[in-house]
PDB file of C-alpha atoms and ligand atoms in Angstrom:
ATOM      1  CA  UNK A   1     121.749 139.513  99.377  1.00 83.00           C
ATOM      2  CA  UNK A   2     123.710 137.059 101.774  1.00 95.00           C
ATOM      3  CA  UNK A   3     121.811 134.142 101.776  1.00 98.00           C
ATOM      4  CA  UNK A   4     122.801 130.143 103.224  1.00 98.00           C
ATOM      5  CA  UNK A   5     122.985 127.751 100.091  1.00 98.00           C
ATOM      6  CA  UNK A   6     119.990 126.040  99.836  1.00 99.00           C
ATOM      7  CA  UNK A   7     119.898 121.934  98.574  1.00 99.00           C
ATOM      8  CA  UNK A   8     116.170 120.702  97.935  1.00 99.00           C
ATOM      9  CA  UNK A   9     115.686 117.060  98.582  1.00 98.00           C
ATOM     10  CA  UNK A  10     113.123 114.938  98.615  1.00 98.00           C
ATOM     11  CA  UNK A  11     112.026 111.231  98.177  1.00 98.00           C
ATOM     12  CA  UNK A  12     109.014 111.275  95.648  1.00 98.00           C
ATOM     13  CA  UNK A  13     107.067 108.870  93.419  1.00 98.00           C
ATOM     14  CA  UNK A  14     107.416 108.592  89.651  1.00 98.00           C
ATOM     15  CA  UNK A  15     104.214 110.770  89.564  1.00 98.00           C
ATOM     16  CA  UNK A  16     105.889 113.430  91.780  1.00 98.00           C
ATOM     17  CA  UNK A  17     104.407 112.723  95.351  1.00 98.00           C
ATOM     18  CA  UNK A  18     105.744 113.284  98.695  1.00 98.00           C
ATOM     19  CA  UNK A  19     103.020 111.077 100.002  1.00 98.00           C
ATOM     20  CA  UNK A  20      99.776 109.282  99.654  1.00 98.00           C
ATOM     21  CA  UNK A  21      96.727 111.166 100.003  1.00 98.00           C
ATOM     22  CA  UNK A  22      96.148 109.389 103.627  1.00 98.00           C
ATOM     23  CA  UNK A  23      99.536 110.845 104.181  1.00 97.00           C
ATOM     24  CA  UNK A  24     101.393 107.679 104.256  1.00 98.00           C
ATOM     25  CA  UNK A  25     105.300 109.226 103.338  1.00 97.00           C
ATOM     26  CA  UNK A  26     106.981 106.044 103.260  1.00 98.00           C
ATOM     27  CA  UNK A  27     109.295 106.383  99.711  1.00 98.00           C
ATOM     28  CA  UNK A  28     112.436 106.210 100.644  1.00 98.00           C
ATOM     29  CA  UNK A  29     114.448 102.592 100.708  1.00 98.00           C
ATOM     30  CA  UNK A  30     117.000 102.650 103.536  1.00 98.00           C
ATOM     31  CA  UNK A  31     119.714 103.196 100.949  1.00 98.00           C
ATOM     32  CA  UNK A  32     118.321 106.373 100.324  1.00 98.00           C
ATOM     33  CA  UNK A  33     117.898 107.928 103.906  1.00 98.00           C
ATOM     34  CA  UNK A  34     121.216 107.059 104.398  1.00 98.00           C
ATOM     35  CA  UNK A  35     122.238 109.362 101.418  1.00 98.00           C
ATOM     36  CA  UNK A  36     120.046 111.733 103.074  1.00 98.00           C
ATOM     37  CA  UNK A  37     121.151 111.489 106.618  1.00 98.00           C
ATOM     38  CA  UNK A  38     125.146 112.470 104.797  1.00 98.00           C
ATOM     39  CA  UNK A  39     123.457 115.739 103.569  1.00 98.00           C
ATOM     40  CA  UNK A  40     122.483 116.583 106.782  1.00 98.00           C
ATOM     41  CA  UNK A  41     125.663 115.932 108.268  1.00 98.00           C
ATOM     42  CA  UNK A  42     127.157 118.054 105.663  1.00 98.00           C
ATOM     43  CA  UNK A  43     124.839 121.261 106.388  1.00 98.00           C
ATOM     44  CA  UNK A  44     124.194 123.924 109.067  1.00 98.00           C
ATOM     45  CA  UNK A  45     120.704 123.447 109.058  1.00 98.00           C
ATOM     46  CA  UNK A  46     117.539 121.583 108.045  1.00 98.00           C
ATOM     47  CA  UNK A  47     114.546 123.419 107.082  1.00 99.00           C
ATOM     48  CA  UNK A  48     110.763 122.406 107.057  1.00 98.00           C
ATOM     49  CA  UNK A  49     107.547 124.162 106.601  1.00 98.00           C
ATOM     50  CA  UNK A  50     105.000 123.763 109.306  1.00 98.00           C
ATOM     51  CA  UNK A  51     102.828 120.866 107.252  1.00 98.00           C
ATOM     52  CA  UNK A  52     105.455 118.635 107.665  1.00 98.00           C
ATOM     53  CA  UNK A  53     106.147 119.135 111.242  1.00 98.00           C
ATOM     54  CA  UNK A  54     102.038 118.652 111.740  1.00 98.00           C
ATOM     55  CA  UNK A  55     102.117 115.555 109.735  1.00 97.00           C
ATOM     56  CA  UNK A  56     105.037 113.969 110.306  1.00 97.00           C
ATOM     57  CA  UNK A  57     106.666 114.975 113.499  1.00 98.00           C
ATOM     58  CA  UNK A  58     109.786 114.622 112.227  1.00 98.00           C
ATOM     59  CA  UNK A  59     113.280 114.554 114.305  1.00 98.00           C
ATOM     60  CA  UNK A  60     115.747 116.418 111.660  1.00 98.00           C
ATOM     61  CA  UNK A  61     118.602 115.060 112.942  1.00 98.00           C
ATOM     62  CA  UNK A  62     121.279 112.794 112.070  1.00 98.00           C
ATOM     63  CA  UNK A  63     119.992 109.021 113.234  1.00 97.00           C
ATOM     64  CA  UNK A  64     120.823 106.599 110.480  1.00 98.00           C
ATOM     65  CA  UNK A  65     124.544 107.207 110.649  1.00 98.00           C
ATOM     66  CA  UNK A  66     127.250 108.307 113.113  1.00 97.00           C
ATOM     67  CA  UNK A  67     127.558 112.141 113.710  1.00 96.00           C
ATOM     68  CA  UNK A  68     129.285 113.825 116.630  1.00 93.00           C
ATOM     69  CA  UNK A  69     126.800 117.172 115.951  1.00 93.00           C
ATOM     70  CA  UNK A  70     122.723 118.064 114.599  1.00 98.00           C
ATOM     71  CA  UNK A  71     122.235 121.054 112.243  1.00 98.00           C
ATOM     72  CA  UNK A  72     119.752 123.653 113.143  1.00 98.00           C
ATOM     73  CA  UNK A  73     116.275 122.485 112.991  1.00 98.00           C
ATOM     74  CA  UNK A  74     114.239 125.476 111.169  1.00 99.00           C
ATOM     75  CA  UNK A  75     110.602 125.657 110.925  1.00 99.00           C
ATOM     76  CA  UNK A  76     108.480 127.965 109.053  1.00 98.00           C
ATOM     77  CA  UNK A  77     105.449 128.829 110.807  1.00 98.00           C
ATOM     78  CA  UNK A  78     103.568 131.624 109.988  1.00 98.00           C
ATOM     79  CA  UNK A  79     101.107 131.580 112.468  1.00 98.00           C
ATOM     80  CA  UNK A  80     102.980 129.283 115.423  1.00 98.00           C
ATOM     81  CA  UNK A  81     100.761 126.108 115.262  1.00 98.00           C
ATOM     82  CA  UNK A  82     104.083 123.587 116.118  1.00 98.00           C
ATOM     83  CA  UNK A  83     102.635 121.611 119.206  1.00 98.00           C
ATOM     84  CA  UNK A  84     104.843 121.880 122.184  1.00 98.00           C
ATOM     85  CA  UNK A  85     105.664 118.152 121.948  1.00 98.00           C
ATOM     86  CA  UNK A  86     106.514 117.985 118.349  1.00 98.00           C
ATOM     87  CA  UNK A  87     109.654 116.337 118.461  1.00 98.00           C
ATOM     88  CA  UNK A  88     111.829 119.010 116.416  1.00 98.00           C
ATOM     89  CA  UNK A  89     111.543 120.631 119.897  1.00 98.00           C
ATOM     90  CA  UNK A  90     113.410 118.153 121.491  1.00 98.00           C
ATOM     91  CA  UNK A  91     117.103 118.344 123.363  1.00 97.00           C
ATOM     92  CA  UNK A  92     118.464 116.685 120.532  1.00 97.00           C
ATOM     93  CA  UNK A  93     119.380 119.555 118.515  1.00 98.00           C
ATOM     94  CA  UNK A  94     118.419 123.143 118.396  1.00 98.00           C
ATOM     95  CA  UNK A  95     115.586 124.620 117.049  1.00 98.00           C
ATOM     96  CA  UNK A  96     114.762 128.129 115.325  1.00 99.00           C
ATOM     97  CA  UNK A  97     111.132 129.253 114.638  1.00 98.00           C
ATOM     98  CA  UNK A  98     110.666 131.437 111.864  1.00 98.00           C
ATOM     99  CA  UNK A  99     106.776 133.437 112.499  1.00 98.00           C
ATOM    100  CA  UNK A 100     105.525 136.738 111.185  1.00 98.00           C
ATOM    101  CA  UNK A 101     105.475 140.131 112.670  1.00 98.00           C
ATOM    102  CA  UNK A 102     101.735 139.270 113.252  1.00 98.00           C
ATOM    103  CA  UNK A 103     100.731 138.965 117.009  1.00 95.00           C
ATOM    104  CA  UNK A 104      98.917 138.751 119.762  1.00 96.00           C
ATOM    105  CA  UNK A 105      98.326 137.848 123.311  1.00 97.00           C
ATOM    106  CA  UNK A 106      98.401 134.156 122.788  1.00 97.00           C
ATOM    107  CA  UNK A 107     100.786 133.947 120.173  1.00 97.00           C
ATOM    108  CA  UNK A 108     103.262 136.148 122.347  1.00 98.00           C
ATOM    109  CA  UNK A 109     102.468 133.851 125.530  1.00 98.00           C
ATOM    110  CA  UNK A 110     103.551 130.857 123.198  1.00 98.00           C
ATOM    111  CA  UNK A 111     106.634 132.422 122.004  1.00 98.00           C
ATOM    112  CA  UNK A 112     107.690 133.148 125.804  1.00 98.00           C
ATOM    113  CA  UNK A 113     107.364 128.911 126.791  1.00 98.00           C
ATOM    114  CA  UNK A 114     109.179 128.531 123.235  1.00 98.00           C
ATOM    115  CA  UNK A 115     111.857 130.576 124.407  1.00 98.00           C
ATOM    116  CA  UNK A 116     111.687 128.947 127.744  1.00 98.00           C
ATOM    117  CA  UNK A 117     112.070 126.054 126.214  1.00 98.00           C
ATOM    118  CA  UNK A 118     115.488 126.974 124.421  1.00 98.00           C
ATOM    119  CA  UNK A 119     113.987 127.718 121.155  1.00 98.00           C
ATOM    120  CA  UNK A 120     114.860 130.673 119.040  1.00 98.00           C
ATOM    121  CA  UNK A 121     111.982 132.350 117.533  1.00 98.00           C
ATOM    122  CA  UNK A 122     112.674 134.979 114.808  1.00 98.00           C
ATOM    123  CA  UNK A 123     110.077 136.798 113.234  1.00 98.00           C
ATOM    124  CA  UNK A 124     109.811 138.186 109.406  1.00 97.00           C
ATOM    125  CA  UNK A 125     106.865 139.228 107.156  1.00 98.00           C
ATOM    126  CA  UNK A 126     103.491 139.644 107.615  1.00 98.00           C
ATOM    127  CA  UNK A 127     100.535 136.805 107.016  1.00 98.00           C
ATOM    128  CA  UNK A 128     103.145 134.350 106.135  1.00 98.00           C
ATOM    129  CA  UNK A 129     106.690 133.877 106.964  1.00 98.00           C
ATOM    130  CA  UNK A 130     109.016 136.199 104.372  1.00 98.00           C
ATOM    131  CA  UNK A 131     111.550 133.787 103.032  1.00 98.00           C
ATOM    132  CA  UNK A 132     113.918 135.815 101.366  1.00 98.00           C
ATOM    133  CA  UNK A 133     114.262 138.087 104.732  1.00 98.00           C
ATOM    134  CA  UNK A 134     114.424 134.409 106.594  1.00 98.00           C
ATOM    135  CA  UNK A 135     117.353 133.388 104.031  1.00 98.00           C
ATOM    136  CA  UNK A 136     119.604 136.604 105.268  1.00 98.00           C
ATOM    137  CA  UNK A 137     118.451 136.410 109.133  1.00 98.00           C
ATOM    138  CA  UNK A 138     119.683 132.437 109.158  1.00 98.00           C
ATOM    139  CA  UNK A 139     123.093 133.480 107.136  1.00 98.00           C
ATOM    140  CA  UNK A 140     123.688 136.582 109.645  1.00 98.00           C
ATOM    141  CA  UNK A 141     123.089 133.755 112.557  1.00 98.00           C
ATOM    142  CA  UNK A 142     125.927 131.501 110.712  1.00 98.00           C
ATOM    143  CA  UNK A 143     123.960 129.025 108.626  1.00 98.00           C
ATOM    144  CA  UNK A 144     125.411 128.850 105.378  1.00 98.00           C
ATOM    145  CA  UNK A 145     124.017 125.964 104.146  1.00 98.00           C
ATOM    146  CA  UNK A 146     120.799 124.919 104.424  1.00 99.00           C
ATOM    147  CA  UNK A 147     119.017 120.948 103.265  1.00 99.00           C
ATOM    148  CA  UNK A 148     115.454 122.126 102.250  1.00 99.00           C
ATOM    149  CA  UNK A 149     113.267 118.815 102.979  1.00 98.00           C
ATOM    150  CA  UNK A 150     109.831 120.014 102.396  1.00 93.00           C
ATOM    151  CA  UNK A 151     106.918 119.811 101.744  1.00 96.00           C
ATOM    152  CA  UNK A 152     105.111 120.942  99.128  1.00 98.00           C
ATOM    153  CA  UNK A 153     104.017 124.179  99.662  1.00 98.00           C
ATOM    154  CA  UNK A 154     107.314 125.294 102.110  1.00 98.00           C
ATOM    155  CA  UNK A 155     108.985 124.189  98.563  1.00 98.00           C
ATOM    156  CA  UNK A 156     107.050 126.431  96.176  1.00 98.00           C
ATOM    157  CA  UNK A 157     107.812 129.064  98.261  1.00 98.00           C
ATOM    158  CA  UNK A 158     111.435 128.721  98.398  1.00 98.00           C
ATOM    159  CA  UNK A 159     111.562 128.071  94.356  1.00 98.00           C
ATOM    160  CA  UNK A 160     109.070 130.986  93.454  1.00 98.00           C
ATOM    161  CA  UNK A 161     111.425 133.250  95.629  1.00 98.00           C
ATOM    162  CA  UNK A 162     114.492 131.828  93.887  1.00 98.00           C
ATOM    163  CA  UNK A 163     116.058 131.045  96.566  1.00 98.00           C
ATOM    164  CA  UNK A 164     116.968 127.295  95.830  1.00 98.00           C
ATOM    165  CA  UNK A 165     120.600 126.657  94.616  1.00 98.00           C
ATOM    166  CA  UNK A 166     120.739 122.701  94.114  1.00 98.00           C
ATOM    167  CA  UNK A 167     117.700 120.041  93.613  1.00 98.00           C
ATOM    168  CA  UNK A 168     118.409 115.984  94.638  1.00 98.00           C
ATOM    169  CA  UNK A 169     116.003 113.460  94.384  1.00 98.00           C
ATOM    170  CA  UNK A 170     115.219 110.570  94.814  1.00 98.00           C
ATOM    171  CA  UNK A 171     112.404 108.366  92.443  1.00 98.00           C
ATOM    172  CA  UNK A 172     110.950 105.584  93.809  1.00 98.00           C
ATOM    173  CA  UNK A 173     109.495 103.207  91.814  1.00 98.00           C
ATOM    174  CA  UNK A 174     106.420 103.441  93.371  1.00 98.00           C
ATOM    175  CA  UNK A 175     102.869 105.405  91.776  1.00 98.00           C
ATOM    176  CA  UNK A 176     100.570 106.823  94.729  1.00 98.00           C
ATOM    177  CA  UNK A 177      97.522 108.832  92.375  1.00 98.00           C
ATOM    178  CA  UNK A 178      95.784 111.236  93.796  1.00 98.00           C
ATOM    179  CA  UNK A 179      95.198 115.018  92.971  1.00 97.00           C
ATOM    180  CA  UNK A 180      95.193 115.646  96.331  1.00 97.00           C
ATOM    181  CA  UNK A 181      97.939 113.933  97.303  1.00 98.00           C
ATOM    182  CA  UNK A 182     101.069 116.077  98.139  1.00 98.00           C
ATOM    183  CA  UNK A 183     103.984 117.125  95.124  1.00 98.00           C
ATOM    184  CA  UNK A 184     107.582 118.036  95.214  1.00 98.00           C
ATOM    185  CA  UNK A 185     106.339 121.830  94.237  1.00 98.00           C
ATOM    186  CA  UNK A 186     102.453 122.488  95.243  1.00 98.00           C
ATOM    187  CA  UNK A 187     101.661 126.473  95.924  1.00 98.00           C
ATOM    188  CA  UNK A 188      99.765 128.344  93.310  1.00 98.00           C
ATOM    189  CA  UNK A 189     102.202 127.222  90.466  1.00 98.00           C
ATOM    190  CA  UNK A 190     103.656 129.077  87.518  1.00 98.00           C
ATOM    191  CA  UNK A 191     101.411 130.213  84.857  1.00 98.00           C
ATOM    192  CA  UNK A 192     103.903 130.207  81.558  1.00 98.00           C
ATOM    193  CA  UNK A 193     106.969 128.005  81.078  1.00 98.00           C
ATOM    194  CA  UNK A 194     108.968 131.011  80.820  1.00 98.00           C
ATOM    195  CA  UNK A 195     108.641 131.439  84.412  1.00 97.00           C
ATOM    196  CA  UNK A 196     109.654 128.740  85.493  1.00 98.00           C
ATOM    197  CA  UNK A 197     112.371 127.555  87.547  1.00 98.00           C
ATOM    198  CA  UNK A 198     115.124 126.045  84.714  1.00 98.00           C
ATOM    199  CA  UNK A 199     117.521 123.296  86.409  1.00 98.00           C
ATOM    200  CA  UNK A 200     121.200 121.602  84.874  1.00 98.00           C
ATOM    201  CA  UNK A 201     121.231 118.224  85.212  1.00 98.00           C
ATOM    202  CA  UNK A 202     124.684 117.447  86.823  1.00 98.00           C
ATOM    203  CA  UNK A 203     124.745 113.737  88.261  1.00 98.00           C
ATOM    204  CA  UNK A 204     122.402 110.422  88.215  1.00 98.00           C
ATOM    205  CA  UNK A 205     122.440 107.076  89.763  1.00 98.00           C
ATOM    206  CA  UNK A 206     120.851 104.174  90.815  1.00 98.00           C
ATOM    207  CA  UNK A 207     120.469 103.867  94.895  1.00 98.00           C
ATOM    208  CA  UNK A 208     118.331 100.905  96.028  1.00 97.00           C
ATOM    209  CA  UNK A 209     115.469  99.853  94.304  1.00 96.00           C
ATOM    210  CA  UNK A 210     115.012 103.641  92.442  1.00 98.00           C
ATOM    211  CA  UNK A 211     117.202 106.477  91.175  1.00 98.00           C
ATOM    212  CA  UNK A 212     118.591 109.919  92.285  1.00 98.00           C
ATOM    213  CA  UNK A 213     118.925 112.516  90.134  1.00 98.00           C
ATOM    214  CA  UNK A 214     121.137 115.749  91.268  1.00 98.00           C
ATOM    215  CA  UNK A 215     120.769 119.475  89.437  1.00 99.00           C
ATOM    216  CA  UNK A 216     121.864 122.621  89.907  1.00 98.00           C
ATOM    217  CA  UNK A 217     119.718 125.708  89.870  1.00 98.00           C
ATOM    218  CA  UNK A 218     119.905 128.189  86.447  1.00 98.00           C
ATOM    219  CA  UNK A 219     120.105 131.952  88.221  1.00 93.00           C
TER     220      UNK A 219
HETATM  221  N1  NDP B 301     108.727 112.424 100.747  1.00 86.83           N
HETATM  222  C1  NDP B 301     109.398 113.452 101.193  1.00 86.83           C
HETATM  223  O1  NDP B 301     110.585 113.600 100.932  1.00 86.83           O
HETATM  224  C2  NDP B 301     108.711 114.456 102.038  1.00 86.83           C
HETATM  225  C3  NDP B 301     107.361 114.386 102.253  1.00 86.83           C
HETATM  226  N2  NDP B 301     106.711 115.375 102.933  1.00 86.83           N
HETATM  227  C4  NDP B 301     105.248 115.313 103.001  1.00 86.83           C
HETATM  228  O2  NDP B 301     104.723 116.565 102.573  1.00 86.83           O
HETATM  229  C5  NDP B 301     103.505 116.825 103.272  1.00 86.83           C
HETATM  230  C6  NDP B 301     103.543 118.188 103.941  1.00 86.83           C
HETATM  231  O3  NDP B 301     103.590 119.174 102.947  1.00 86.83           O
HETATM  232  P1  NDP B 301     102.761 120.525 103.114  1.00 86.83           P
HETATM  233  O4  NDP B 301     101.442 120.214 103.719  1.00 86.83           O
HETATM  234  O5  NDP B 301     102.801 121.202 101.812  1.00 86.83           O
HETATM  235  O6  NDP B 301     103.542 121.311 104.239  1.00 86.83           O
HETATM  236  P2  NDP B 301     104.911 122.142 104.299  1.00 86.83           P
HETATM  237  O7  NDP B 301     105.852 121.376 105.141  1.00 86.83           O
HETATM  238  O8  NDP B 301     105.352 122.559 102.954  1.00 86.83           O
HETATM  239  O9  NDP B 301     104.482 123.415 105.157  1.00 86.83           O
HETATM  240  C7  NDP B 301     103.666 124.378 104.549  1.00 86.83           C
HETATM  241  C8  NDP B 301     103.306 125.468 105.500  1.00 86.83           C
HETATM  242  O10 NDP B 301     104.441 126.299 105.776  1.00 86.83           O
HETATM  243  C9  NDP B 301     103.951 127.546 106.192  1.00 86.83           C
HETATM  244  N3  NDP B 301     104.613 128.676 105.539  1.00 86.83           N
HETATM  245  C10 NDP B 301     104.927 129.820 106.193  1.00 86.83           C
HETATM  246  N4  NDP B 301     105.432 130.707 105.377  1.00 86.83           N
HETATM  247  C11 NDP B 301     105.477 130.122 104.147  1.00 86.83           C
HETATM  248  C12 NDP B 301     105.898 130.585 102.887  1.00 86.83           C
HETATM  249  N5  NDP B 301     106.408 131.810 102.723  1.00 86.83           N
HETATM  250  N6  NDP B 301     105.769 129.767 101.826  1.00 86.83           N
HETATM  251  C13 NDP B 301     105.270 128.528 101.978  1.00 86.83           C
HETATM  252  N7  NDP B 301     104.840 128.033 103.169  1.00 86.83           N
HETATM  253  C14 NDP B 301     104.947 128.836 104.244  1.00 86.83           C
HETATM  254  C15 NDP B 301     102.459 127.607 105.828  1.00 86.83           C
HETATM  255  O11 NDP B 301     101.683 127.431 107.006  1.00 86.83           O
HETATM  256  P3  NDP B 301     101.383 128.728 107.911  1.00 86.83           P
HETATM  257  O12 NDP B 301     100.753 129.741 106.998  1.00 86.83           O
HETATM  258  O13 NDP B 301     100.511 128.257 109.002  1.00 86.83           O
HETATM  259  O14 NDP B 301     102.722 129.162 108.387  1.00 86.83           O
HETATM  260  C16 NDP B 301     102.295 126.406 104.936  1.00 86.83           C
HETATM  261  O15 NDP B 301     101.006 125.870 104.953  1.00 86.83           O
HETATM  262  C17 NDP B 301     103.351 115.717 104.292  1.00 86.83           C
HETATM  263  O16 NDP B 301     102.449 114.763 103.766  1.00 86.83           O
HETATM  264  C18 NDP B 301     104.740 115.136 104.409  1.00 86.83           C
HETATM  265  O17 NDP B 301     104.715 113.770 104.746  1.00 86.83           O
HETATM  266  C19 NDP B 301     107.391 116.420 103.489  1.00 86.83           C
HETATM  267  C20 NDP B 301     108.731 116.508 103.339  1.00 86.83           C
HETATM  268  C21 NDP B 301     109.523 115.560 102.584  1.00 86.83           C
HETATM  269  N1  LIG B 302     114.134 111.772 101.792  1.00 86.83           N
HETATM  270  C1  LIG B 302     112.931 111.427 102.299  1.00 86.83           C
HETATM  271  N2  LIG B 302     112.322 110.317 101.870  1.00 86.83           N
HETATM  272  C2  LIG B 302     111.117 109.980 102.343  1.00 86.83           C
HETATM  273  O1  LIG B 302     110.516 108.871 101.895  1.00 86.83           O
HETATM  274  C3  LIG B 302     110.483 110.774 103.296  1.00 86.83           C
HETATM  275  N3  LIG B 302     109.246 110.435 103.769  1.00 86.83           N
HETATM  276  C4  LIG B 302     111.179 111.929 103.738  1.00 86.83           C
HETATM  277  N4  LIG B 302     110.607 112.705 104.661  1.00 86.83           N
HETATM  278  C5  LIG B 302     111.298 113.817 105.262  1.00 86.83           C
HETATM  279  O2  LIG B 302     112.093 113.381 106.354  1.00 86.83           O
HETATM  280  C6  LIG B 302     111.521 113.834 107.560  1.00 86.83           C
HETATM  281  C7  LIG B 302     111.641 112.783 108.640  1.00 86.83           C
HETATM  282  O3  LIG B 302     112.850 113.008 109.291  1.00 86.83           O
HETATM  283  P1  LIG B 302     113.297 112.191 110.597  1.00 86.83           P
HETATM  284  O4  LIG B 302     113.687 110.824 110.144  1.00 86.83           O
HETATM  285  O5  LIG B 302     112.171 112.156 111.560  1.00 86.83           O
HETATM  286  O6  LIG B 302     114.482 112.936 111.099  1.00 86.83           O
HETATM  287  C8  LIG B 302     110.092 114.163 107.210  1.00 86.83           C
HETATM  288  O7  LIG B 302     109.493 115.083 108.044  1.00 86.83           O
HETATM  289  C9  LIG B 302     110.284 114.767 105.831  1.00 86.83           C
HETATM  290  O8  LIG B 302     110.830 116.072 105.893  1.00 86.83           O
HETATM  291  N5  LIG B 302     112.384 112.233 103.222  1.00 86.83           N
END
């Protein structure tokens, strides 16, 4: 299958979280966003599950340095809950919705003032976005690269299907707690260690006041 590479990046505690369990995401030093921001100037789009775009309202574009263009904003939403203000739905870039086959008359209406709006709404799967089908309708639309930046459960997804090439991260030296506070990999998990998704260190330095570690995915 065709696919876009995929890079996974996040900023995470030393116990693994993308945030506290208020939802408080602030890891990162400025050091590292930068490092971040030259990722996404480096790929053709940025991808998100819908939990992030809920909790966050992220921009996904390029705002800590200079950059003459803004990947492709893609969100995976099952079910089309993005608000119509969220901010990935601004001018600034543009935006692709992945949904499911799934419909109905509301859900049709909304995908009509999407479209209005200038967004591009693709549909794959049924009861939640199909990510491997995604992967080849984004490479046949020319995105060949692709910065995965969460969360959680948009990640599990993405690893269980094998679909992630590259990992970076970045540790902060920071501990939130909390068992219900959000991890680099949520989702159901793997049951045996055999299954799981094997990674070659290939780079590691220190950025700021923590660390970033760079892999490579086994296949
Ligand atoms: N520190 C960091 O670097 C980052 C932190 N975060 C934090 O992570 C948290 C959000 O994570 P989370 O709530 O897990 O949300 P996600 O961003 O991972 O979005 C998850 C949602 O995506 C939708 N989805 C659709 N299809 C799939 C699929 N095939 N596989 C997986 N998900 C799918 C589901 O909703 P539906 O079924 O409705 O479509 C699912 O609930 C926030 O607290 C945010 O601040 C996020 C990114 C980076
Ligand atoms: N790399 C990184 N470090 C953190 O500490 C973070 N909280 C995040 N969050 C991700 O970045 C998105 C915000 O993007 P904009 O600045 O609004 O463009 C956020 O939604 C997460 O995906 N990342």
């Amino acid at each position: 299958m065709k696919k876009p590479y995929v890079i996974s990046n996040v900023g995470m505690t030393l116990d693994g979280k993308l945030a506290t369990v208020n939802n408080d995401s602030r890891i990162s030093c400025e050091e590292d966003l930068i490092r971040v921001h030259k990722i996404r100037a480096n790929v053709d789009g940025i991808m998100v599950g819908i939990g992030t775009v809920l909790k966050d309202d992220p921009r996904l574009t390029i705002h800590k340095i200079k950059s003459d263009k803004n990947p492709v904003r893609i969100v995976v939403d099952s079910k089309l809950r993005i608000p119509l203000n969220a901010r990935v739905l601004n001018k600034d870039a543009k935006t692709i919705i992945a949904t499911t086959e799934d419909t109905d008359e509301e859900k049709e209406k909304k995908i009509n003032i999407l479209k209005e709006m200038g967004v591009d709404v693709v549909k794959c799967g049924k009861g939640r976005v199909d990510l491997k089908k995604l992967m080849e309708i984004l490479y046949n639309k020319g995105i060949k690269s692709i910065l995965l930046e969460g969360g959680g459960t948009l990640n599990w997804g993405m690893f269980k299907e094998g679909l992630v090439d590259e990992v970076s991260v970045y540790i902060a030296p920071k501990i939130f707690g909390g068992k219900e506070a959000p991890t680099y990999v949520d989702g159901k998990g793997f049951k045996t260690a055999d299954e799981c998704v094997k990674l070659e260190l290939k780079n590691f330095y220190r950025l700021g006041e923590g660390i970033v570690l760079e892999f490579k995915v086994k296949k």
